[in-house]
C-alpha cells in the first residue's frame, strides 16, 4: 500500500460505464485520486454522474491527456470484438481501435502513466489486439502480469471469468515478480505476497472448481427480499411481479434456462441481454424450493429474473449504488451486463498498487 504521506496516485478511468473500476478502487482502499473518466454512452454517464457527482467526458484528444498528469490508467474497452457473439474481426473492428489508439499515445506523452490496468472478456488474450497491447507495453518499458479470474474464486456464488492485464513501468515492480510475463488463473498471488505458486500448479488449482464453489456464500445472501417466495413483496425497483418469468417463455425456452435456487452457491454470468433473451444471458431464480429438484416441472418453481439490484449485489457493487429513475429496466440490465465484478477487481487493484 502507498505510504500515507505520499501524494495520491492520479487515476484516469477509460470506458467508465457505470463506474465499476471506480468502485473497485474505492473498495481496494488505494491512495488514488480519480482525475477524469471517459465514456461515449450518455446513459452510462447519467448513472455515473448520479452516483459520483461527476459527469465523464465523451471525447478525448491526445493533447488533453498530458494535462491530467495521471500516473494510472484503468481501461475496460468494449469487449464485443472478442466474444463468440461478435464476429471475431478483432482489431479490424472499430470498437477495438480506440483502445489501441489510446495506448499508441503513451510514447508521445511528457508524463506517461506508470501503471495500467486492463479488463476484458476471456478470448481477448488470444486476439491480435492483445498482441498489439503487449508489444506497445513492452516498447514502453512496462512489465505485465495477466490473470483470468472469476468472482466464485472470491467467495461470490457467481461465474464471470474475465481477463485482466496489470502493467507497471520500470523501475516499478510487482510484489511477486516471479509472475512477470505470466497468465495466472488463481487468485493466491493477490492474497499472499510470500506464498509462491509454481506455475505448473496453476493448472491443478483451477481443476478444483467444485471445491471452490463449496466455499461460496449462498445466492440468498444476494437477494433483495428476505422472503424470496413472496413475489408481491415491494422492492425498490417496483413489485417483484415484473420479474416473474412468463410461462410462454418457459414452454419455449425451458430447456435452455439456467436455474438456481436460493441455497445454490453458483450462478451464471449476467450479460447485457439479460431479460431480453433467455439463452446464455444469465440465471433465473426458483422462488419455490421443490422437495425433489430434478423431477419438478419448471412451471412449479415460480421462476423469476434476478433484479438489477441483485445483479449489482453479485457484482459486489456497494449498497449506495443506484440508478437514476429514468433508466429503464432493460437499460439497467444492459449497463450492469457491461460492467465488472468489484469482488475481483478490488483485490487486483490492491495488488497492482502495492509496493514490493
Ligand atoms: N467498466 C465499465 C464498463 C465498460 S463497457 C463499467 O463498470 O460499467 C465498455 C464501455 O466503453 C461502454 O460503457 C461504452 O459506452 C464505452 N465505449 C465504447 N467505445 C468507446 C469509445 N470509443 N470512447 C469512449 N467510450 C467508449
CSV table of C-alpha atoms and ligand atoms in Angstrom, one decimal:
chain,number,residue,atom,x,y,z
A,1,UNK,CA,0.0,0.0,0.0
A,2,UNK,CA,1.1,3.5,-0.7
A,3,UNK,CA,2.8,5.5,2.1
A,4,UNK,CA,0.2,7.8,3.7
A,5,UNK,CA,2.5,10.8,3.3
A,6,UNK,CA,2.9,10.3,-0.4
A,7,UNK,CA,0.7,12.1,-3.0
A,8,UNK,CA,-2.3,10.1,-4.1
A,9,UNK,CA,-1.9,8.4,-7.5
A,10,UNK,CA,-3.7,10.3,-10.2
A,11,UNK,CA,-6.1,8.0,-12.0
A,12,UNK,CA,-7.9,8.1,-15.3
A,13,UNK,CA,-10.8,5.8,-16.0
A,14,UNK,CA,-11.3,5.0,-19.7
A,15,UNK,CA,-14.6,3.4,-20.8
A,16,UNK,CA,-16.0,4.2,-17.4
A,17,UNK,CA,-19.6,2.9,-17.9
A,18,UNK,CA,-21.4,2.9,-14.6
A,19,UNK,CA,-18.2,3.1,-12.6
A,20,UNK,CA,-17.2,-0.4,-11.8
A,21,UNK,CA,-13.5,0.5,-11.8
A,22,UNK,CA,-14.1,3.4,-9.6
A,23,UNK,CA,-16.0,1.3,-7.1
A,24,UNK,CA,-13.2,-1.2,-7.2
A,25,UNK,CA,-10.5,1.4,-6.5
A,26,UNK,CA,-12.6,2.6,-3.5
A,27,UNK,CA,-13.1,-0.9,-2.2
A,28,UNK,CA,-9.4,-1.6,-2.6
A,29,UNK,CA,-8.6,1.4,-0.4
A,30,UNK,CA,-5.8,2.5,-2.6
A,31,UNK,CA,-4.5,6.1,-2.3
A,32,UNK,CA,-6.0,7.2,-5.6
A,33,UNK,CA,-7.5,10.4,-6.8
A,34,UNK,CA,-9.9,9.8,-9.7
A,35,UNK,CA,-8.9,12.7,-12.0
A,36,UNK,CA,-11.2,12.0,-15.0
A,37,UNK,CA,-13.4,9.4,-16.6
A,38,UNK,CA,-14.3,8.9,-20.2
A,39,UNK,CA,-17.3,7.2,-21.9
A,40,UNK,CA,-19.3,7.9,-25.1
A,41,UNK,CA,-22.5,6.5,-23.7
A,42,UNK,CA,-24.9,9.2,-22.4
A,43,UNK,CA,-27.0,6.9,-20.3
A,44,UNK,CA,-23.9,5.3,-18.6
A,45,UNK,CA,-22.7,8.8,-18.0
A,46,UNK,CA,-26.1,9.7,-16.4
A,47,UNK,CA,-25.7,6.8,-14.0
A,48,UNK,CA,-22.0,7.6,-13.3
A,49,UNK,CA,-22.9,11.2,-12.6
A,50,UNK,CA,-25.9,10.2,-10.4
A,51,UNK,CA,-23.5,8.2,-8.1
A,52,UNK,CA,-20.3,10.2,-8.2
A,53,UNK,CA,-21.5,13.7,-8.8
A,54,UNK,CA,-19.2,13.9,-11.8
A,55,UNK,CA,-20.0,13.5,-15.5
A,56,UNK,CA,-17.5,11.6,-17.6
A,57,UNK,CA,-16.0,13.2,-20.7
A,58,UNK,CA,-17.3,12.0,-24.1
A,59,UNK,CA,-14.3,12.9,-26.1
A,60,UNK,CA,-10.6,12.6,-25.6
A,61,UNK,CA,-7.7,14.1,-27.5
A,62,UNK,CA,-4.0,13.2,-27.2
A,63,UNK,CA,-3.2,16.7,-26.3
A,64,UNK,CA,-5.6,16.6,-23.4
A,65,UNK,CA,-4.0,13.5,-21.9
A,66,UNK,CA,-0.8,15.2,-20.6
A,67,UNK,CA,-2.9,17.8,-18.9
A,68,UNK,CA,-4.2,15.4,-16.4
A,69,UNK,CA,-0.7,14.4,-15.2
A,70,UNK,CA,-2.1,11.0,-14.5
A,71,UNK,CA,0.0,8.1,-13.2
A,72,UNK,CA,-2.5,5.3,-13.5
A,73,UNK,CA,-4.9,4.4,-16.4
A,74,UNK,CA,-7.8,2.0,-15.8
A,75,UNK,CA,-9.3,0.7,-19.0
A,76,UNK,CA,-12.2,-1.6,-19.8
A,77,UNK,CA,-12.5,-1.3,-23.5
A,78,UNK,CA,-15.7,-2.7,-25.3
A,79,UNK,CA,-15.5,-6.5,-25.5
A,80,UNK,CA,-17.7,-7.3,-28.5
A,81,UNK,CA,-14.8,-7.8,-30.9
A,82,UNK,CA,-13.6,-10.8,-28.9
A,83,UNK,CA,-16.8,-12.5,-27.8
A,84,UNK,CA,-18.2,-15.5,-29.6
A,85,UNK,CA,-21.3,-13.5,-30.5
A,86,UNK,CA,-19.1,-10.8,-32.1
A,87,UNK,CA,-17.8,-11.6,-35.5
A,88,UNK,CA,-14.2,-12.0,-34.2
A,89,UNK,CA,-12.9,-9.3,-36.5
A,90,UNK,CA,-10.8,-8.4,-33.6
A,91,UNK,CA,-8.7,-5.2,-34.1
A,92,UNK,CA,-10.2,-4.6,-37.5
A,93,UNK,CA,-13.4,-3.9,-35.6
A,94,UNK,CA,-13.8,-0.2,-35.0
A,95,UNK,CA,-14.5,-0.8,-31.3
A,96,UNK,CA,-11.0,-2.2,-30.8
A,97,UNK,CA,-9.3,0.7,-32.5
A,98,UNK,CA,-10.0,3.4,-29.8
A,99,UNK,CA,-8.1,1.2,-27.3
A,100,UNK,CA,-5.0,0.8,-29.4
A,101,UNK,CA,-5.1,4.5,-30.3
A,102,UNK,CA,-5.0,5.3,-26.6
A,103,UNK,CA,-2.1,3.0,-26.0
A,104,UNK,CA,-0.3,4.4,-29.0
A,105,UNK,CA,-0.3,7.8,-27.4
A,106,UNK,CA,1.9,6.6,-24.5
A,107,UNK,CA,5.3,7.3,-26.0
A,108,UNK,CA,4.2,10.8,-27.1
A,109,UNK,CA,3.3,11.9,-23.6
A,110,UNK,CA,5.5,14.1,-21.5
A,111,UNK,CA,4.4,12.2,-18.4
A,112,UNK,CA,3.3,8.7,-19.4
A,113,UNK,CA,1.4,6.6,-17.0
A,114,UNK,CA,3.4,4.3,-14.7
A,115,UNK,CA,0.6,1.8,-14.0
A,116,UNK,CA,-2.1,0.3,-16.3
A,117,UNK,CA,-5.0,-2.0,-15.6
A,118,UNK,CA,-7.0,-3.6,-18.5
A,119,UNK,CA,-10.1,-5.6,-18.1
A,120,UNK,CA,-11.7,-7.7,-20.9
A,121,UNK,CA,-13.5,-10.9,-21.8
A,122,UNK,CA,-11.9,-14.2,-21.9
A,123,UNK,CA,-10.7,-14.6,-25.5
A,124,UNK,CA,-9.0,-11.2,-25.6
A,125,UNK,CA,-5.7,-12.9,-24.5
A,126,UNK,CA,-5.5,-14.7,-27.9
A,127,UNK,CA,-6.6,-11.7,-30.0
A,128,UNK,CA,-4.4,-9.6,-32.2
A,129,UNK,CA,-5.4,-6.6,-30.1
A,130,UNK,CA,-3.8,-8.3,-27.1
A,131,UNK,CA,-0.7,-8.9,-29.2
A,132,UNK,CA,-0.5,-5.2,-30.1
A,133,UNK,CA,-1.1,-4.2,-26.5
A,134,UNK,CA,1.7,-6.4,-25.2
A,135,UNK,CA,4.0,-5.1,-27.9
A,136,UNK,CA,3.3,-1.4,-27.0
A,137,UNK,CA,3.7,-2.1,-23.3
A,138,UNK,CA,7.0,-3.8,-23.8
A,139,UNK,CA,8.3,-0.9,-26.0
A,140,UNK,CA,7.4,1.5,-23.3
A,141,UNK,CA,9.2,-0.4,-20.5
A,142,UNK,CA,6.2,-2.0,-18.8
A,143,UNK,CA,6.3,-5.3,-17.0
A,144,UNK,CA,3.0,-7.2,-17.1
A,145,UNK,CA,1.2,-9.9,-15.1
A,146,UNK,CA,-2.0,-11.3,-16.5
A,147,UNK,CA,-4.9,-13.0,-14.8
A,148,UNK,CA,-8.1,-14.8,-15.7
A,149,UNK,CA,-10.3,-14.8,-12.6
A,150,UNK,CA,-14.0,-15.2,-11.7
A,151,UNK,CA,-16.0,-14.0,-8.7
A,152,UNK,CA,-16.5,-17.5,-7.3
A,153,UNK,CA,-12.8,-17.6,-6.6
A,154,UNK,CA,-13.5,-14.7,-4.1
A,155,UNK,CA,-16.5,-16.3,-2.3
A,156,UNK,CA,-19.2,-14.8,-4.5
A,157,UNK,CA,-21.5,-17.5,-6.0
A,158,UNK,CA,-21.1,-16.1,-9.5
A,159,UNK,CA,-19.3,-17.2,-12.6
A,160,UNK,CA,-18.0,-14.2,-14.6
A,161,UNK,CA,-14.5,-15.1,-15.8
A,162,UNK,CA,-12.6,-12.1,-17.1
A,163,UNK,CA,-9.2,-11.3,-18.4
A,164,UNK,CA,-7.0,-8.7,-16.6
A,165,UNK,CA,-3.7,-7.2,-17.5
A,166,UNK,CA,-1.7,-5.4,-14.8
A,167,UNK,CA,1.2,-3.4,-16.0
A,168,UNK,CA,3.9,-1.4,-14.2
A,169,UNK,CA,6.6,0.8,-15.8
A,170,UNK,CA,10.1,0.2,-14.8
A,171,UNK,CA,11.6,0.8,-12.3
A,172,UNK,CA,8.3,0.0,-10.6
A,173,UNK,CA,7.8,-3.7,-10.0
A,174,UNK,CA,5.3,-6.2,-8.7
A,175,UNK,CA,5.3,-7.8,-5.3
A,176,UNK,CA,5.6,-11.2,-6.8
A,177,UNK,CA,8.0,-10.6,-9.7
A,178,UNK,CA,8.2,-14.3,-10.4
A,179,UNK,CA,4.9,-13.9,-12.3
A,180,UNK,CA,6.1,-11.3,-14.7
A,181,UNK,CA,5.0,-12.1,-18.2
A,182,UNK,CA,2.7,-14.9,-16.9
A,183,UNK,CA,-1.0,-15.5,-17.3
A,184,UNK,CA,-2.4,-16.9,-14.0
A,185,UNK,CA,-5.8,-18.4,-13.3
A,186,UNK,CA,-5.7,-18.5,-9.5
A,187,UNK,CA,-6.0,-15.5,-7.1
A,188,UNK,CA,-3.5,-16.7,-4.5
A,189,UNK,CA,-0.7,-14.3,-5.5
A,190,UNK,CA,-3.0,-11.4,-4.7
A,191,UNK,CA,-3.8,-12.5,-1.2
A,192,UNK,CA,-0.4,-13.7,0.0
A,193,UNK,CA,2.7,-12.0,-1.2
A,194,UNK,CA,5.0,-14.5,0.3
A,195,UNK,CA,3.3,-17.6,-1.0
A,196,UNK,CA,4.7,-18.5,-4.3
A,197,UNK,CA,2.8,-20.9,-6.5
A,198,UNK,CA,4.8,-22.8,-9.1
A,199,UNK,CA,3.2,-22.2,-12.5
A,200,UNK,CA,2.6,-25.8,-13.2
A,201,UNK,CA,0.5,-25.9,-10.0
A,202,UNK,CA,-1.7,-23.3,-11.6
A,203,UNK,CA,-3.4,-25.9,-13.7
A,204,UNK,CA,-4.0,-28.2,-10.8
A,205,UNK,CA,-5.6,-25.4,-8.7
A,206,UNK,CA,-8.1,-24.4,-11.4
A,207,UNK,CA,-9.3,-28.0,-11.6
A,208,UNK,CA,-10.7,-27.9,-8.1
A,209,UNK,CA,-13.7,-25.9,-9.3
A,210,UNK,CA,-16.2,-27.9,-7.3
A,211,UNK,CA,-14.3,-27.5,-4.1
A,212,UNK,CA,-14.1,-23.7,-4.6
A,213,UNK,CA,-17.8,-23.4,-5.2
A,214,UNK,CA,-18.4,-25.0,-1.8
A,215,UNK,CA,-16.7,-22.1,-0.2
A,216,UNK,CA,-19.1,-19.5,-1.8
A,217,UNK,CA,-22.0,-17.8,0.0
A,218,UNK,CA,-25.5,-19.0,-1.0
A,219,UNK,CA,-27.4,-16.9,-3.6
A,220,UNK,CA,-30.0,-15.9,-0.9
A,221,UNK,CA,-27.4,-13.6,0.6
A,222,UNK,CA,-27.5,-11.5,-2.5
A,223,UNK,CA,-31.3,-11.3,-2.9
A,224,UNK,CA,-33.4,-8.2,-2.2
A,225,UNK,CA,-36.2,-9.6,-0.2
A,226,UNK,CA,-35.6,-11.9,2.7
A,227,UNK,CA,-38.7,-13.8,1.7
A,228,UNK,CA,-37.9,-15.0,-1.8
A,229,UNK,CA,-41.2,-16.8,-2.1
A,230,UNK,CA,-43.2,-13.7,-1.9
A,231,UNK,CA,-43.4,-12.3,-5.4
A,232,UNK,CA,-45.5,-9.4,-4.3
A,233,UNK,CA,-43.0,-8.1,-1.9
A,234,UNK,CA,-42.3,-4.5,-2.5
A,235,UNK,CA,-38.8,-3.8,-3.8
A,236,UNK,CA,-37.1,-0.5,-4.6
A,237,UNK,CA,-37.4,-1.4,-8.3
A,238,UNK,CA,-41.1,-2.0,-8.1
A,239,UNK,CA,-43.0,-5.1,-7.3
A,240,UNK,CA,-41.1,-8.3,-7.8
A,241,UNK,CA,-44.0,-9.3,-10.0
A,242,UNK,CA,-42.5,-7.7,-13.0
A,243,UNK,CA,-39.6,-10.1,-12.7
A,244,UNK,CA,-41.6,-13.4,-12.9
A,245,UNK,CA,-40.8,-15.4,-15.9
A,246,UNK,CA,-43.9,-15.8,-18.2
A,247,UNK,CA,-45.0,-19.4,-18.8
A,248,UNK,CA,-44.8,-18.8,-22.6
A,249,UNK,CA,-41.1,-18.3,-22.2
A,250,UNK,CA,-40.8,-21.4,-20.0
A,251,UNK,CA,-42.6,-23.5,-22.6
A,252,UNK,CA,-40.4,-22.3,-25.4
A,253,UNK,CA,-37.0,-21.9,-23.8
A,254,UNK,CA,-37.3,-24.0,-20.6
A,255,UNK,CA,-34.6,-26.5,-21.6
A,256,UNK,CA,-32.1,-23.6,-22.2
A,257,UNK,CA,-32.7,-22.0,-18.9
A,258,UNK,CA,-30.1,-22.0,-16.2
A,259,UNK,CA,-32.0,-22.3,-12.9
A,260,UNK,CA,-30.6,-21.6,-9.5
A,261,UNK,CA,-32.1,-21.8,-6.0
A,262,UNK,CA,-31.7,-19.5,-3.0
A,263,UNK,CA,-29.3,-22.1,-1.5
A,264,UNK,CA,-27.3,-22.5,-4.7
A,265,UNK,CA,-23.7,-21.5,-4.5
A,266,UNK,CA,-23.3,-20.6,-8.1
A,267,UNK,CA,-25.0,-18.7,-10.9
A,268,UNK,CA,-24.2,-17.8,-14.5
A,269,UNK,CA,-22.8,-14.6,-15.9
A,270,UNK,CA,-25.4,-11.9,-16.5
A,271,UNK,CA,-24.9,-10.3,-19.9
A,272,UNK,CA,-26.2,-7.1,-21.3
A,273,UNK,CA,-29.1,-9.1,-22.9
A,274,UNK,CA,-30.5,-10.5,-19.7
A,275,UNK,CA,-34.3,-10.0,-19.5
A,276,UNK,CA,-34.4,-9.6,-23.3
A,277,UNK,CA,-33.2,-13.1,-24.2
A,278,UNK,CA,-33.1,-16.3,-22.2
A,279,UNK,CA,-30.4,-18.4,-23.6
A,280,UNK,CA,-26.9,-17.8,-22.2
A,281,UNK,CA,-27.7,-14.4,-20.7
A,282,UNK,CA,-27.8,-15.3,-17.0
A,283,UNK,CA,-29.5,-17.5,-14.4
A,284,UNK,CA,-33.1,-17.5,-13.3
A,285,UNK,CA,-34.2,-17.9,-9.7
A,286,UNK,CA,-36.6,-20.6,-8.5
A,287,UNK,CA,-38.6,-19.0,-5.7
A,288,UNK,CA,-40.2,-22.2,-4.7
A,289,UNK,CA,-37.9,-24.9,-3.3
A,290,UNK,CA,-39.2,-28.3,-4.5
A,291,UNK,CA,-38.6,-31.5,-2.5
A,292,UNK,CA,-37.1,-33.3,-5.4
A,293,UNK,CA,-35.3,-30.8,-7.7
A,294,UNK,CA,-34.7,-32.8,-10.8
A,295,UNK,CA,-38.3,-34.1,-11.0
A,296,UNK,CA,-40.2,-30.9,-10.6
A,297,UNK,CA,-41.6,-29.2,-13.7
A,298,UNK,CA,-40.3,-25.7,-14.3
A,299,UNK,CA,-43.8,-24.2,-14.1
A,300,UNK,CA,-43.9,-25.2,-10.4
A,301,UNK,CA,-40.7,-23.4,-9.5
A,302,UNK,CA,-42.2,-19.9,-9.8
A,303,UNK,CA,-39.2,-18.7,-11.7
A,304,UNK,CA,-38.2,-15.1,-11.7
A,305,UNK,CA,-35.4,-12.9,-13.0
A,306,UNK,CA,-32.8,-11.5,-10.7
A,307,UNK,CA,-33.5,-7.8,-10.2
A,308,UNK,CA,-30.9,-5.2,-11.3
A,309,UNK,CA,-30.1,-4.6,-7.6
A,310,UNK,CA,-29.4,-8.3,-7.2
A,311,UNK,CA,-27.2,-8.3,-10.2
A,312,UNK,CA,-25.4,-5.3,-8.7
A,313,UNK,CA,-25.0,-7.3,-5.5
A,314,UNK,CA,-23.5,-10.2,-7.3
A,315,UNK,CA,-21.1,-7.7,-9.0
A,316,UNK,CA,-20.3,-6.6,-5.4
A,317,UNK,CA,-21.3,-3.1,-6.0
A,318,UNK,CA,-21.8,-1.1,-2.8
A,319,UNK,CA,-25.3,-0.6,-1.3
A,320,UNK,CA,-25.2,3.1,-2.1
A,321,UNK,CA,-25.1,2.5,-5.9
A,322,UNK,CA,-28.4,3.3,-7.6
A,323,UNK,CA,-29.8,4.1,-11.0
A,324,UNK,CA,-31.5,7.4,-11.7
A,325,UNK,CA,-35.2,6.9,-12.2
A,326,UNK,CA,-35.3,7.5,-15.9
A,327,UNK,CA,-33.1,4.4,-16.7
A,328,UNK,CA,-35.5,1.6,-17.8
A,329,UNK,CA,-35.3,-1.9,-16.6
A,330,UNK,CA,-33.7,-3.2,-19.8
A,331,UNK,CA,-31.2,-0.4,-19.8
A,332,UNK,CA,-30.2,-1.3,-16.2
A,333,UNK,CA,-29.5,-4.9,-17.1
A,334,UNK,CA,-27.6,-3.8,-20.2
A,335,UNK,CA,-25.4,-1.4,-18.2
A,336,UNK,CA,-24.8,-3.9,-15.5
A,337,UNK,CA,-24.0,-6.6,-18.0
A,338,UNK,CA,-21.2,-4.5,-19.4
A,339,UNK,CA,-19.8,-3.7,-16.0
A,340,UNK,CA,-17.5,-5.8,-13.8
A,341,UNK,CA,-17.1,-7.6,-10.5
A,342,UNK,CA,-15.8,-5.3,-7.8
A,343,UNK,CA,-15.1,-8.5,-5.8
A,344,UNK,CA,-12.5,-9.5,-8.4
A,345,UNK,CA,-11.2,-6.1,-9.5
A,346,UNK,CA,-10.6,-4.6,-6.0
A,347,UNK,CA,-8.0,-7.2,-4.9
A,348,UNK,CA,-6.3,-6.9,-8.3
A,349,UNK,CA,-6.0,-3.2,-7.9
A,350,UNK,CA,-4.8,-3.5,-4.4
A,351,UNK,CA,-2.1,-5.9,-5.7
A,352,UNK,CA,-1.2,-3.5,-8.6
A,353,UNK,CA,-0.9,-0.5,-6.3
A,354,UNK,CA,1.2,-2.2,-3.6
A,355,UNK,CA,4.9,-1.9,-3.5
A,356,UNK,CA,7.2,-4.9,-3.2
B,1,LIG,N1,-16.2,-0.9,-16.8
B,1,LIG,C1,-17.4,-0.2,-17.2
B,1,LIG,C2,-18.0,-0.8,-18.4
B,1,LIG,C3,-17.1,-1.0,-19.6
B,1,LIG,S1,-18.0,-1.5,-21.0
B,1,LIG,C4,-18.4,-0.3,-16.0
B,1,LIG,O1,-18.1,-0.7,-14.9
B,1,LIG,O2,-19.6,-0.1,-16.3
B,1,LIG,C5,-17.3,-0.5,-22.3
B,1,LIG,C6,-17.7,0.9,-22.3
B,1,LIG,O3,-16.9,1.6,-23.3
B,1,LIG,C7,-19.1,1.2,-22.6
B,1,LIG,O4,-19.7,2.0,-21.5
B,1,LIG,C8,-19.1,2.1,-23.9
B,1,LIG,O5,-20.1,3.1,-23.8
B,1,LIG,C9,-17.7,2.6,-23.8
B,1,LIG,N2,-17.1,2.9,-25.1
B,1,LIG,C10,-17.1,2.2,-26.3
B,1,LIG,N3,-16.4,2.7,-27.2
B,1,LIG,C11,-15.9,3.9,-26.7
B,1,LIG,C12,-15.1,5.0,-27.3
B,1,LIG,N4,-14.7,4.9,-28.5
B,1,LIG,N5,-14.9,6.0,-26.5
B,1,LIG,C13,-15.3,6.1,-25.2
B,1,LIG,N6,-16.1,5.1,-24.6
B,1,LIG,C14,-16.4,4.0,-25.4
